[in-house]
Tab-separated table of C-alpha atoms and ligand atoms in Angstrom:
chain	number	residue	atom	x	y	z
R	229	MET	CA	103.194	102.658	127.785
R	230	THR	CA	101.592	106.006	128.027
R	231	ASP	CA	104.028	107.719	129.430
R	232	ILE	CA	106.916	106.263	127.701
R	233	VAL	CA	105.162	108.564	124.429
R	234	LYS	CA	104.697	111.675	126.631
R	235	GLU	CA	108.202	111.408	127.597
R	236	LEU	CA	109.301	111.333	124.147
R	237	GLU	CA	107.441	113.906	122.966
R	238	LYS	CA	108.420	116.263	126.048
R	239	LYS	CA	111.938	115.227	125.022
R	240	ASP	CA	112.243	116.216	121.453
R	241	PRO	CA	108.723	118.121	120.428
R	242	GLN	CA	109.594	118.905	116.654
R	243	GLU	CA	109.826	114.810	116.353
R	244	GLN	CA	106.107	114.192	115.780
R	245	GLU	CA	106.135	111.428	113.049
R	246	PHE	CA	108.316	109.355	115.050
R	247	HIS	CA	106.531	109.434	118.555
R	248	GLN	CA	103.233	108.349	116.204
R	249	ALA	CA	105.289	105.479	114.685
R	250	VAL	CA	106.137	104.235	118.431
R	251	ALA	CA	103.237	105.506	119.617
R	252	HIS	CA	101.506	102.654	116.952
R	253	LEU	CA	103.800	99.991	117.797
R	254	LEU	CA	103.364	100.111	121.587
R	255	SER	CA	99.120	99.671	120.817
R	256	TRP	CA	99.985	96.561	118.482
R	257	VAL	CA	102.903	94.870	120.458
R	258	ARG	CA	101.031	95.547	124.475
R	259	PRO	CA	100.612	91.691	124.714
R	260	VAL	CA	103.261	90.693	124.773
R	261	LEU	CA	105.266	93.423	127.327
R	262	ASP	CA	102.076	92.229	128.943
R	263	ASN	CA	102.963	89.152	129.064
R	264	ARG	CA	106.347	89.308	129.792
R	265	PRO	CA	105.978	91.538	132.925
R	266	GLY	CA	110.791	91.253	132.795
R	267	LEU	CA	110.442	93.498	129.372
R	268	ALA	CA	109.328	96.233	131.542
R	269	ARG	CA	111.721	95.852	134.693
R	270	GLN	CA	115.050	95.778	131.487
R	271	ALA	CA	113.288	98.263	130.219
R	272	ILE	CA	113.265	97.446	127.178
R	273	VAL	CA	110.664	99.624	125.427
R	274	GLU	CA	112.504	102.716	126.487
R	275	ARG	CA	116.332	101.524	125.180
R	276	LEU	CA	114.179	100.245	121.558
R	277	ILE	CA	113.240	103.947	120.931
R	278	GLU	CA	116.653	105.476	121.490
R	279	PRO	CA	119.026	105.285	119.281
R	280	ASP	CA	122.317	103.286	119.691
R	281	ARG	CA	123.434	106.554	117.783
R	282	ILE	CA	123.010	109.814	115.864
R	283	LEU	CA	125.223	111.570	113.380
R	284	ILE	CA	124.349	114.658	112.102
R	285	PHE	CA	126.391	116.009	109.555
R	286	ARG	CA	127.327	119.503	107.236
R	287	VAL	CA	127.346	118.437	103.135
R	288	PRO	CA	128.736	121.385	101.298
R	289	TRP	CA	129.092	121.210	97.743
R	290	MET	CA	129.215	123.707	94.198
R	291	ASP	CA	126.698	123.727	92.073
R	292	ASP	CA	126.752	124.382	88.621
R	293	SER	CA	127.313	128.351	88.859
R	294	GLY	CA	129.942	128.045	91.060
R	295	GLN	CA	127.797	129.113	94.187
R	296	VAL	CA	128.241	126.483	97.741
R	297	GLN	CA	125.353	124.823	98.693
R	298	VAL	CA	125.266	123.376	102.371
R	299	ASN	CA	122.663	120.751	103.534
R	300	ARG	CA	122.037	118.281	106.362
R	301	GLY	CA	123.385	114.713	106.659
R	302	PHE	CA	121.726	112.000	108.645
R	303	ARG	CA	122.597	108.336	109.880
R	304	VAL	CA	120.502	107.009	112.655
R	305	GLU	CA	121.924	103.807	113.480
R	306	MET	CA	119.088	102.459	116.152
R	307	ASN	CA	119.300	99.189	116.663
R	308	GLY	CA	122.389	96.588	115.868
R	309	VAL	CA	121.189	93.501	118.164
R	310	LEU	CA	120.610	91.584	115.018
R	311	GLY	CA	123.805	92.799	112.832
R	312	PRO	CA	125.530	95.739	111.333
R	313	TYR	CA	122.705	98.496	111.312
R	314	LYS	CA	121.358	98.384	108.039
R	315	GLY	CA	118.695	100.570	105.710
R	316	GLY	CA	118.541	103.107	103.004
R	317	LEU	CA	119.546	106.559	102.460
R	318	ARG	CA	116.878	108.626	100.950
R	319	PHE	CA	117.562	112.262	99.717
R	320	HIS	CA	114.654	114.548	99.931
R	321	PRO	CA	113.454	118.136	100.842
R	322	SER	CA	111.515	117.779	103.435
R	323	ALA	CA	113.427	115.031	105.712
R	324	SER	CA	114.419	115.638	109.051
R	325	LEU	CA	115.436	113.965	111.938
R	326	GLY	CA	112.544	113.311	113.244
R	327	THR	CA	111.982	111.238	109.401
R	328	PHE	CA	115.447	109.293	109.689
R	329	LYS	CA	114.288	108.550	113.255
R	330	LEU	CA	110.910	107.079	112.532
R	331	LEU	CA	112.188	105.104	109.615
R	332	ALA	CA	114.676	103.958	111.174
R	333	PHE	CA	112.560	102.383	113.788
R	334	GLU	CA	110.147	100.298	111.666
R	335	GLN	CA	113.684	98.848	109.797
R	336	VAL	CA	114.494	96.683	112.971
R	337	PHE	CA	111.361	95.395	113.061
R	338	LYS	CA	111.634	95.420	109.021
R	339	ASN	CA	114.651	93.923	108.617
R	340	ALA	CA	114.042	91.182	111.452
R	341	LEU	CA	111.044	89.438	110.340
R	342	THR	CA	113.981	88.939	107.243
R	343	THR	CA	115.632	86.486	109.660
R	344	LEU	CA	118.905	87.880	108.184
R	345	PRO	CA	121.625	89.236	110.213
R	346	ILE	CA	121.027	92.960	110.234
R	347	GLY	CA	120.286	95.589	112.398
R	348	GLY	CA	118.273	98.336	111.656
R	349	GLY	CA	119.451	102.410	110.532
R	350	ARG	CA	118.138	104.201	108.516
R	351	GLY	CA	120.243	108.119	106.853
R	352	GLY	CA	120.305	110.316	103.625
R	353	SER	CA	119.773	113.843	103.588
R	354	ASP	CA	117.275	117.360	103.219
R	355	PHE	CA	119.327	117.058	99.137
R	356	GLU	CA	116.659	117.430	96.467
R	357	PRO	CA	117.795	115.595	93.547
R	358	LYS	CA	115.573	116.534	91.299
R	359	GLY	CA	116.137	119.337	88.889
R	360	LYS	CA	120.085	118.690	89.261
R	361	SER	CA	123.033	118.071	87.125
R	362	ASP	CA	124.567	114.455	86.801
R	363	ASP	CA	127.692	116.373	88.109
R	364	GLU	CA	125.752	118.461	91.044
R	365	VAL	CA	124.325	115.628	92.137
R	366	MET	CA	127.938	113.210	92.058
R	367	ARG	CA	129.436	116.684	94.445
R	368	PHE	CA	126.988	116.269	96.419
R	369	CYS	CA	127.359	112.822	96.754
R	370	GLN	CA	131.206	113.504	97.254
R	371	SER	CA	130.915	116.017	99.584
R	372	PHE	CA	128.223	113.326	101.509
R	373	MET	CA	130.081	110.476	101.913
R	374	ALA	CA	133.471	112.775	102.640
R	375	GLU	CA	131.768	112.225	106.363
R	376	LEU	CA	129.906	109.498	106.274
R	377	ALA	CA	132.936	107.088	105.044
R	378	ARG	CA	134.410	106.907	108.526
R	379	HIS	CA	131.270	105.840	110.113
R	380	ILE	CA	130.298	102.995	108.244
R	381	GLY	CA	131.781	99.267	106.895
R	382	PRO	CA	130.790	95.853	106.511
R	383	ASP	CA	130.445	94.795	110.361
R	384	ILE	CA	129.306	98.252	111.365
R	385	ASP	CA	126.522	100.142	108.925
R	386	VAL	CA	125.743	99.144	105.380
R	387	PRO	CA	123.815	102.067	103.732
R	388	GLY	CA	121.925	101.156	101.061
R	389	GLY	CA	119.375	103.218	98.312
R	390	GLY	CA	115.873	104.417	98.792
R	391	MET	CA	113.849	107.498	97.770
R	392	GLY	CA	116.264	109.936	95.350
R	393	VAL	CA	118.997	107.099	96.239
R	394	GLY	CA	119.365	105.291	93.040
R	395	VAL	CA	122.055	103.302	90.974
R	396	ARG	CA	123.569	107.190	90.073
R	397	GLU	CA	123.824	108.353	93.814
R	398	ILE	CA	124.812	104.814	94.659
R	399	GLY	CA	127.820	104.689	92.462
R	400	TYR	CA	128.550	108.746	92.934
R	401	LEU	CA	128.817	107.433	96.890
R	402	PHE	CA	130.762	104.169	96.365
R	403	GLY	CA	133.312	105.925	94.128
R	404	ALA	CA	133.591	108.148	96.963
R	405	TYR	CA	134.193	106.046	99.657
R	406	ARG	CA	136.675	104.118	97.410
R	407	LYS	CA	138.855	107.282	96.452
R	408	GLN	CA	138.480	108.192	100.466
R	409	THR	CA	139.598	105.022	102.392
R	410	GLY	CA	141.196	102.853	98.934
R	411	LYS	CA	139.039	100.550	100.054
R	412	HIS	CA	136.852	98.125	97.929
R	413	ALA	CA	134.827	97.265	100.558
R	414	ALA	CA	131.113	96.265	101.040
R	415	VAL	CA	129.857	99.380	102.511
R	416	LEU	CA	126.726	99.887	100.577
R	417	THR	CA	124.301	97.784	98.571
R	418	GLY	CA	122.694	98.653	95.489
R	419	ARG	CA	125.842	98.856	93.536
R	420	GLY	CA	125.808	98.453	89.779
R	421	LEU	CA	126.612	94.421	88.669
R	422	GLY	CA	129.889	94.733	87.546
R	423	TRP	CA	131.194	95.977	90.689
R	424	GLY	CA	129.664	93.840	93.563
R	425	GLY	CA	126.326	94.244	93.462
R	426	SER	CA	123.716	90.988	93.264
R	427	ALA	CA	121.723	90.331	90.099
R	428	VAL	CA	117.470	91.438	91.457
R	429	ARG	CA	118.535	93.599	94.340
R	430	LEU	CA	117.341	96.584	91.009
R	431	GLN	CA	113.913	94.967	91.290
R	432	SER	CA	113.591	92.772	95.039
R	433	THR	CA	111.699	95.345	96.541
R	434	GLY	CA	108.741	95.687	93.823
R	435	TYR	CA	109.061	91.835	93.301
R	436	GLY	CA	108.919	90.902	96.993
R	437	ILE	CA	105.687	92.734	97.333
R	438	GLY	CA	104.094	91.358	94.549
R	439	TYR	CA	104.835	88.105	95.854
R	440	PHE	CA	104.025	88.813	99.429
R	441	ALA	CA	100.638	90.175	97.633
R	442	ALA	CA	100.301	86.574	96.457
R	443	GLU	CA	100.882	84.853	99.278
R	444	VAL	CA	98.031	86.577	101.123
R	445	LEU	CA	95.806	86.319	98.058
R	446	ALA	CA	96.638	82.788	97.857
R	447	THR	CA	95.725	82.329	102.080
R	448	GLU	CA	91.924	82.443	100.038
R	449	GLY	CA	92.925	80.216	97.343
R	450	ARG	CA	92.958	83.754	95.170
R	451	SER	CA	95.662	85.196	93.038
R	452	LEU	CA	96.517	88.372	90.954
R	453	GLU	CA	95.012	86.390	87.675
R	454	GLY	CA	92.832	89.272	86.669
R	455	MET	CA	92.961	91.464	88.953
R	456	THR	CA	92.814	95.348	88.262
R	457	CYS	CA	95.186	97.356	90.300
R	458	LEU	CA	96.166	101.091	91.327
R	459	VAL	CA	99.873	102.026	91.558
R	460	SER	CA	101.044	105.038	93.179
R	461	GLY	CA	105.005	106.530	92.131
R	462	SER	CA	106.851	105.160	89.281
R	463	GLY	CA	110.196	105.239	90.848
R	464	ASN	CA	111.963	101.697	91.841
R	465	VAL	CA	109.237	100.492	94.116
R	466	ALA	CA	106.719	101.152	91.828
R	467	GLN	CA	107.760	100.258	88.289
R	468	HIS	CA	108.835	96.690	89.973
R	469	THR	CA	105.857	95.884	91.645
R	470	ALA	CA	103.958	96.880	88.748
R	471	GLU	CA	106.253	94.632	86.882
R	472	LYS	CA	105.562	91.746	88.901
R	473	ILE	CA	101.440	92.513	88.998
R	474	LEU	CA	101.428	92.082	85.208
R	475	GLU	CA	104.152	88.969	85.257
R	476	LEU	CA	101.129	87.146	87.758
R	477	GLY	CA	98.604	88.131	85.844
R	478	GLY	CA	96.726	91.538	87.195
R	479	LYS	CA	95.994	94.375	84.845
R	480	VAL	CA	97.690	98.203	86.645
R	481	LEU	CA	95.212	101.287	85.801
R	482	ALA	CA	97.061	104.126	87.513
R	483	MET	CA	100.711	105.233	88.348
R	484	SER	CA	101.513	108.102	89.719
R	485	ASP	CA	104.601	110.716	90.763
R	486	SER	CA	104.615	113.871	93.195
R	487	THR	CA	102.896	116.182	90.233
R	488	GLY	CA	99.972	114.143	89.587
R	489	HIS	CA	98.122	110.571	88.167
R	490	ILE	CA	98.057	108.528	84.911
R	491	PHE	CA	94.558	106.309	84.718
R	492	ASP	CA	94.759	104.160	81.698
R	493	GLU	CA	91.889	101.805	81.307
R	494	GLU	CA	93.711	99.588	78.962
R	495	GLY	CA	95.802	98.803	81.335
R	496	ILE	CA	99.617	99.970	81.614
R	497	ASP	CA	101.538	97.011	79.367
R	498	ALA	CA	105.239	95.846	79.186
R	499	ALA	CA	105.687	97.340	76.794
R	500	LYS	CA	103.584	101.059	78.664
R	501	LEU	CA	106.059	100.333	81.443
R	502	ALA	CA	109.381	99.915	79.114
R	503	PHE	CA	107.833	103.680	78.653
R	504	ILE	CA	107.323	104.888	82.001
R	505	LYS	CA	111.085	103.190	83.246
R	506	ARG	CA	113.004	104.889	80.220
R	507	LEU	CA	110.649	108.308	81.038
R	508	LYS	CA	111.614	108.271	84.886
R	509	ASN	CA	114.891	106.577	85.012
R	510	LEU	CA	117.006	107.619	81.860
R	511	LYS	CA	114.847	110.647	80.774
R	512	ARG	CA	113.795	111.658	84.535
R	513	GLY	CA	111.128	113.039	82.735
R	514	ARG	CA	107.217	114.335	84.238
R	515	ILE	CA	104.351	111.319	83.789
R	516	HIS	CA	101.970	113.536	82.135
R	517	GLU	CA	104.332	112.061	79.507
R	518	TYR	CA	102.499	109.904	79.177
R	519	VAL	CA	99.698	110.753	77.732
R	520	ASP	CA	101.452	112.343	74.936
R	521	LYS	CA	102.605	109.131	73.915
R	522	TYR	CA	99.293	106.981	74.678
R	523	SER	CA	96.135	108.977	74.377
R	524	GLU	CA	93.950	106.697	75.585
R	525	ALA	CA	94.860	107.624	78.474
R	526	THR	CA	94.570	110.946	81.220
R	527	PHE	CA	96.414	112.761	83.094
R	528	MET	CA	95.687	114.282	86.487
R	529	GLU	CA	97.318	117.136	88.003
R	530	VAL	CA	98.112	117.203	91.753
R	531	ASN	CA	95.652	119.366	93.581
R	532	ARG	CA	96.387	119.858	96.901
R	533	GLY	CA	93.857	121.701	98.065
R	534	LEU	CA	91.818	118.400	98.095
R	535	ASP	CA	91.053	116.261	101.180
R	536	HIS	CA	91.620	113.127	99.142
R	537	ASN	CA	94.568	112.147	96.115
R	538	PRO	CA	92.003	111.280	92.687
R	539	LEU	CA	94.448	108.221	92.597
R	540	TRP	CA	92.590	106.142	94.789
R	541	ASP	CA	89.068	106.892	93.743
R	542	HIS	CA	89.403	104.809	90.928
R	543	PRO	CA	87.748	101.324	91.008
R	544	ALA	CA	89.748	99.209	91.411
R	545	ASP	CA	90.520	95.070	93.060
R	546	CYS	CA	93.673	95.896	94.211
R	547	ALA	CA	96.114	99.101	96.164
R	548	PHE	CA	99.771	99.696	96.156
R	549	PRO	CA	100.718	102.090	97.535
R	550	CYS	CA	104.230	102.941	96.459
R	551	ALA	CA	105.335	106.579	96.556
R	552	ALA	CA	105.535	107.924	99.981
R	553	GLU	CA	104.560	108.427	103.162
R	554	ASN	CA	100.765	109.380	104.951
R	555	GLU	CA	99.559	108.866	100.712
R	556	ILE	CA	96.193	106.857	101.614
R	557	ASN	CA	93.737	109.200	104.568
R	558	ALA	CA	91.059	108.060	106.069
R	559	LYS	CA	88.849	109.725	103.066
R	560	ASP	CA	90.787	107.519	100.444
R	561	ALA	CA	90.673	104.677	102.446
R	562	ALA	CA	86.930	105.079	102.263
R	563	ASN	CA	86.543	105.640	98.558
R	564	LEU	CA	88.497	103.041	98.372
R	565	ILE	CA	86.713	100.836	99.991
R	566	ARG	CA	82.846	102.056	98.654
R	567	ASN	CA	85.247	101.491	95.165
R	568	GLY	CA	85.081	97.300	95.998
R	569	VAL	CA	89.085	97.348	96.868
R	570	GLN	CA	89.932	93.296	98.235
R	571	LEU	CA	93.606	94.011	98.674
R	572	VAL	CA	95.555	96.815	100.622
R	573	CYS	CA	99.360	96.069	100.293
R	574	GLU	CA	102.070	98.946	101.085
R	575	GLY	CA	104.735	99.236	98.727
R	576	ALA	CA	106.403	102.483	100.700
R	577	ASP	CA	107.642	102.905	103.955
R	578	MET	CA	104.124	103.914	105.870
R	579	PRO	CA	101.746	105.113	103.104
R	580	CYS	CA	98.537	104.772	104.739
R	581	THR	CA	97.791	107.324	107.798
R	582	PRO	CA	97.281	105.833	111.388
R	583	GLU	CA	93.500	106.378	110.077
R	584	ALA	CA	93.352	105.085	107.452
R	585	VAL	CA	95.234	101.336	108.903
R	586	ASP	CA	92.064	101.157	111.395
R	587	ILE	CA	89.633	101.802	108.112
R	588	PHE	CA	90.689	98.779	106.643
R	589	LEU	CA	91.681	96.563	109.283
R	590	ASP	CA	87.809	97.354	110.688
R	591	SER	CA	86.774	96.942	107.228
R	592	ASP	CA	86.943	92.713	104.525
R	593	VAL	CA	89.548	94.687	103.077
R	594	ARG	CA	93.016	92.592	103.274
R	595	TYR	CA	95.862	94.754	104.665
R	596	ALA	CA	99.656	94.070	104.083
R	597	PRO	CA	102.070	96.787	106.057
R	598	CYS	CA	105.139	97.506	104.844
R	599	THR	CA	107.101	95.989	107.758
R	600	ALA	CA	106.613	92.739	106.081
R	601	ALA	CA	105.768	93.448	102.146
R	602	ASN	CA	108.158	95.565	101.350
R	603	GLY	CA	111.392	93.364	103.298
R	604	GLY	CA	112.558	91.875	99.919
R	605	GLY	CA	114.509	95.090	98.686
R	606	VAL	CA	116.043	94.782	102.185
R	607	ALA	CA	116.731	91.235	102.388
R	608	VAL	CA	118.234	91.411	98.915
R	609	SER	CA	120.474	93.235	100.190
R	610	ALA	CA	121.501	91.485	103.046
R	611	LEU	CA	121.623	88.856	100.405
R	612	GLU	CA	124.161	91.193	98.100
R	613	MET	CA	125.906	91.213	100.967
R	614	ALA	CA	126.709	87.012	101.042
R	615	GLN	CA	127.502	87.326	98.334
R	616	ASN	CA	130.377	90.121	98.815
R	617	ARG	CA	132.080	88.059	101.254
R	618	MET	CA	131.919	85.008	99.394
R	619	LEU	CA	133.082	86.876	96.619
R	620	LEU	CA	131.243	85.103	94.342
R	621	ASN	CA	127.622	86.083	92.314
R	622	TRP	CA	124.474	83.776	92.497
R	623	THR	CA	122.354	83.944	89.298
R	624	ALA	CA	119.413	86.145	88.884
R	625	GLU	CA	117.272	82.410	89.362
R	626	GLU	CA	119.025	81.855	92.685
R	627	VAL	CA	118.693	85.453	93.816
R	628	ASP	CA	114.666	85.682	93.111
R	629	GLY	CA	114.511	81.911	94.068
R	630	ARG	CA	115.952	83.496	97.969
R	631	LEU	CA	113.494	86.730	97.527
R	632	ARG	CA	110.763	84.290	97.135
R	633	ALA	CA	111.754	82.083	99.746
R	634	VAL	CA	111.969	85.588	102.151
R	635	MET	CA	108.605	86.827	101.188
R	636	LYS	CA	107.237	83.621	101.837
R	637	ASN	CA	108.675	83.357	105.382
R	638	ILE	CA	107.874	86.927	106.304
R	639	HIS	CA	104.540	85.913	105.127
R	640	ARG	CA	104.346	82.899	107.077
R	641	GLN	CA	105.326	84.639	110.795
R	642	CYS	CA	103.090	87.183	109.806
R	643	VAL	CA	100.147	84.549	109.808
R	644	GLU	CA	100.983	82.472	112.622
R	645	THR	CA	102.133	84.785	115.349
R	646	ALA	CA	98.602	86.663	114.402
R	647	ASP	CA	96.903	82.985	114.816
R	648	GLU	CA	98.564	83.172	117.924
R	649	PHE	CA	97.228	86.357	119.385
R	650	GLY	CA	93.565	85.813	118.658
R	651	GLN	CA	93.632	88.103	115.347
R	652	ALA	CA	93.683	85.460	112.317
R	653	GLY	CA	93.861	87.386	109.128
R	654	ASN	CA	95.726	90.795	111.108
R	655	TYR	CA	98.630	91.146	109.562
R	656	LEU	CA	99.775	94.530	111.401
R	657	VAL	CA	99.372	92.709	114.781
R	658	GLY	CA	101.544	89.249	113.312
R	659	ALA	CA	103.994	91.805	111.803
R	660	ASN	CA	104.573	93.848	114.799
R	661	ILE	CA	104.557	91.207	117.371
R	662	ALA	CA	107.060	88.513	114.882
R	663	GLY	CA	109.357	91.396	114.215
R	664	PHE	CA	109.178	92.933	118.281
R	665	THR	CA	110.067	89.812	119.874
R	666	ARG	CA	112.946	88.751	117.431
R	667	VAL	CA	114.645	91.952	118.898
R	668	VAL	CA	113.837	91.915	122.399
R	669	ASN	CA	114.786	88.318	122.339
R	670	ALA	CA	118.229	89.319	121.677
R	671	MET	CA	118.576	92.050	123.228
R	672	GLN	CA	117.743	90.166	126.619
R	673	ASP	CA	120.117	87.320	125.340
R	674	GLN	CA	123.086	90.027	124.884
R	675	GLY	CA	122.640	91.680	128.449
R	676	LEU	CA	122.622	95.396	129.482
R	677	ILE	CA	123.961	97.319	127.283
O	880	LIG	P1	112.631	107.370	94.060
O	880	LIG	O1	112.586	107.834	94.401
O	880	LIG	O2	112.593	105.966	93.351
O	880	LIG	O3	110.669	107.198	93.436
O	880	LIG	C1	109.684	107.329	94.502
O	880	LIG	C2	108.183	108.060	93.837
O	880	LIG	O4	107.258	108.773	94.341
O	880	LIG	C3	108.603	109.206	92.471
O	880	LIG	O5	107.578	108.796	91.429
O	880	LIG	C4	108.037	110.401	93.312
O	880	LIG	O6	107.339	111.146	92.352
O	880	LIG	C5	106.730	109.817	94.250
O	880	LIG	N1	106.517	110.909	95.856
O	880	LIG	C6	107.702	110.577	96.315
O	880	LIG	N2	107.116	111.910	96.582
O	880	LIG	C7	105.785	111.504	96.651
O	880	LIG	C8	104.303	112.411	97.269
O	880	LIG	N3	104.467	113.506	98.432
O	880	LIG	N4	103.613	112.553	96.191
O	880	LIG	C9	103.081	111.626	95.338
O	880	LIG	N5	104.142	110.834	94.963
O	880	LIG	C10	105.993	110.856	95.234
O	880	LIG	O7	111.619	105.765	95.526
O	880	LIG	P2	111.299	104.781	95.907
O	880	LIG	O8	110.825	103.713	94.887
O	880	LIG	O9	112.890	104.003	96.162
O	880	LIG	O10	111.306	104.833	97.336
O	880	LIG	C11	109.695	104.818	97.287
O	880	LIG	C12	108.964	104.020	98.905
O	880	LIG	O11	109.260	102.719	98.856
O	880	LIG	C13	109.894	105.044	99.942
O	880	LIG	O12	108.804	105.331	100.812
O	880	LIG	C14	111.330	104.083	100.289
O	880	LIG	O13	111.472	104.382	101.171
O	880	LIG	C15	110.217	103.100	100.251
O	880	LIG	N6	110.659	101.857	99.737
O	880	LIG	C16	111.702	101.685	99.265
O	880	LIG	C17	113.150	100.580	99.178
O	880	LIG	C18	113.744	100.823	98.086
O	880	LIG	O14	114.832	99.277	97.708
O	880	LIG	N7	113.746	101.377	97.046
O	880	LIG	C19	112.844	99.467	100.112
O	880	LIG	C20	111.934	99.432	100.811
O	880	LIG	C21	111.074	100.523	100.926
O	880	LIG	P3	109.083	112.487	91.132
O	880	LIG	O15	109.747	111.243	90.265
O	880	LIG	O16	107.984	113.115	90.594
O	880	LIG	O17	109.887	112.362	92.509
O	881	LIG	O1	112.863	100.613	103.213
O	881	LIG	C1	114.019	99.831	102.808
O	881	LIG	O2	113.900	98.838	103.253
O	881	LIG	C2	114.995	100.269	101.870
O	881	LIG	N1	115.515	101.313	101.245
O	881	LIG	C3	116.095	99.821	101.560
O	881	LIG	C4	117.066	99.292	102.269
O	881	LIG	C5	118.761	98.568	101.723
O	881	LIG	O3	119.497	98.908	102.484
O	881	LIG	O4	118.703	97.799	100.870
């Protein structure tokens, strides 16, 4: 298997994050590959790591001063064996092809774990929405969709939201699609409630993370009741993770954005969380403004010179990294453990570095990987697709009930698979092997394509 990764490194040397993800997955699914030698003869792994197709395109747009800007658009259609490609868009200046290949690869297994009929894809742009006017974001989205529209469709590829792509961006993207094609088709999820969106999609990733954390704790007869929690980020995932933690009786001590974190010993309660939502979603403000309103809290600015993130140095029972990749490194993991953390539940995609993950797995900490814990977002996107096909809207209670059932089912698969492979309690082994097996079985069923 090291040959496969070496070959990948030679072919695409600049995509280190993707190589890392492939090497990591292969290390966890080795028992399956060893038990099923036929997989090697069918080059299943080699086929899995080669995307079905990749689109890269120019996105020219005009800024408010009349200057033309040029960004790059991407869509990686990774594996369509389980259904139409499904996965979010990300608009972030650091995004590159390697990022999208990594995210699309992980999405394949995340989606498989939901057991809903969705393949895996991911895309977006190196466009930075921060600091842009609504008009600039609209013009960018229209140009992005001018190319993407010809490649997506309800049975082909259905992108959703993600980092930097919220309700506003999905609205502009959908409007552009409709104008260009003349179709009010179900080609994007996370749409507005009045025009094809699903109840609870906005909240679903965070709510699902809360449900998953509760399931993990329940295996030991515990719950989130009274648990102190650190949540990073203050975007869609962080907001709704915090909201569910509060509903389930936990206490949220910290939240952050890319400029730093706030710490509130008294707890970020529902009213304070509503303030953060208004600040981030409507005002598009910075997290330090929280301490202007709530003087009992403190703000600590990001210091890139540090070898650790001070957010993870506060004593707490649970950590929910919900912002970005690699935001918990080995030092942060050691700090969390030293301060008595009992559960680390990943809300963002790959927020813990491989070294941090190894430290958690070697400790008594319960570690819930993103592939399992944050699948609620894409699951409700699939439920949005189902409702669109029926021309029906389910109630919030109906969708939330289904979301809860999906998260319970993902949890059960992780536990049962980890048990079956002699690694009881290892959610990473459970999630990776269960997702991988579902995809591989379907690939075998469908023949050499
Ligand atoms: P948002 O854009 O809504 O929010 C992202 C948050 O993370 C913001 O608070 C942002 O701060 C912060 N952030 C971004 N980069 C960094 C960084 N380098 N260091 C510290 N903070 C940072 O995105 P989402 O909440 O939607 O996504 C968060 C994560 O969850 C991503 O990994 C995404 O892929 C994943 N995810 C999202 C799903 C969804 O349904 N939205 C589903 C499953 C996974 P600032 O405001 O300063 O930019
Ligand atoms: O990482 C993810 O699962 C998402 N960004 C959500 C994808 C979607 O299509 O709703």
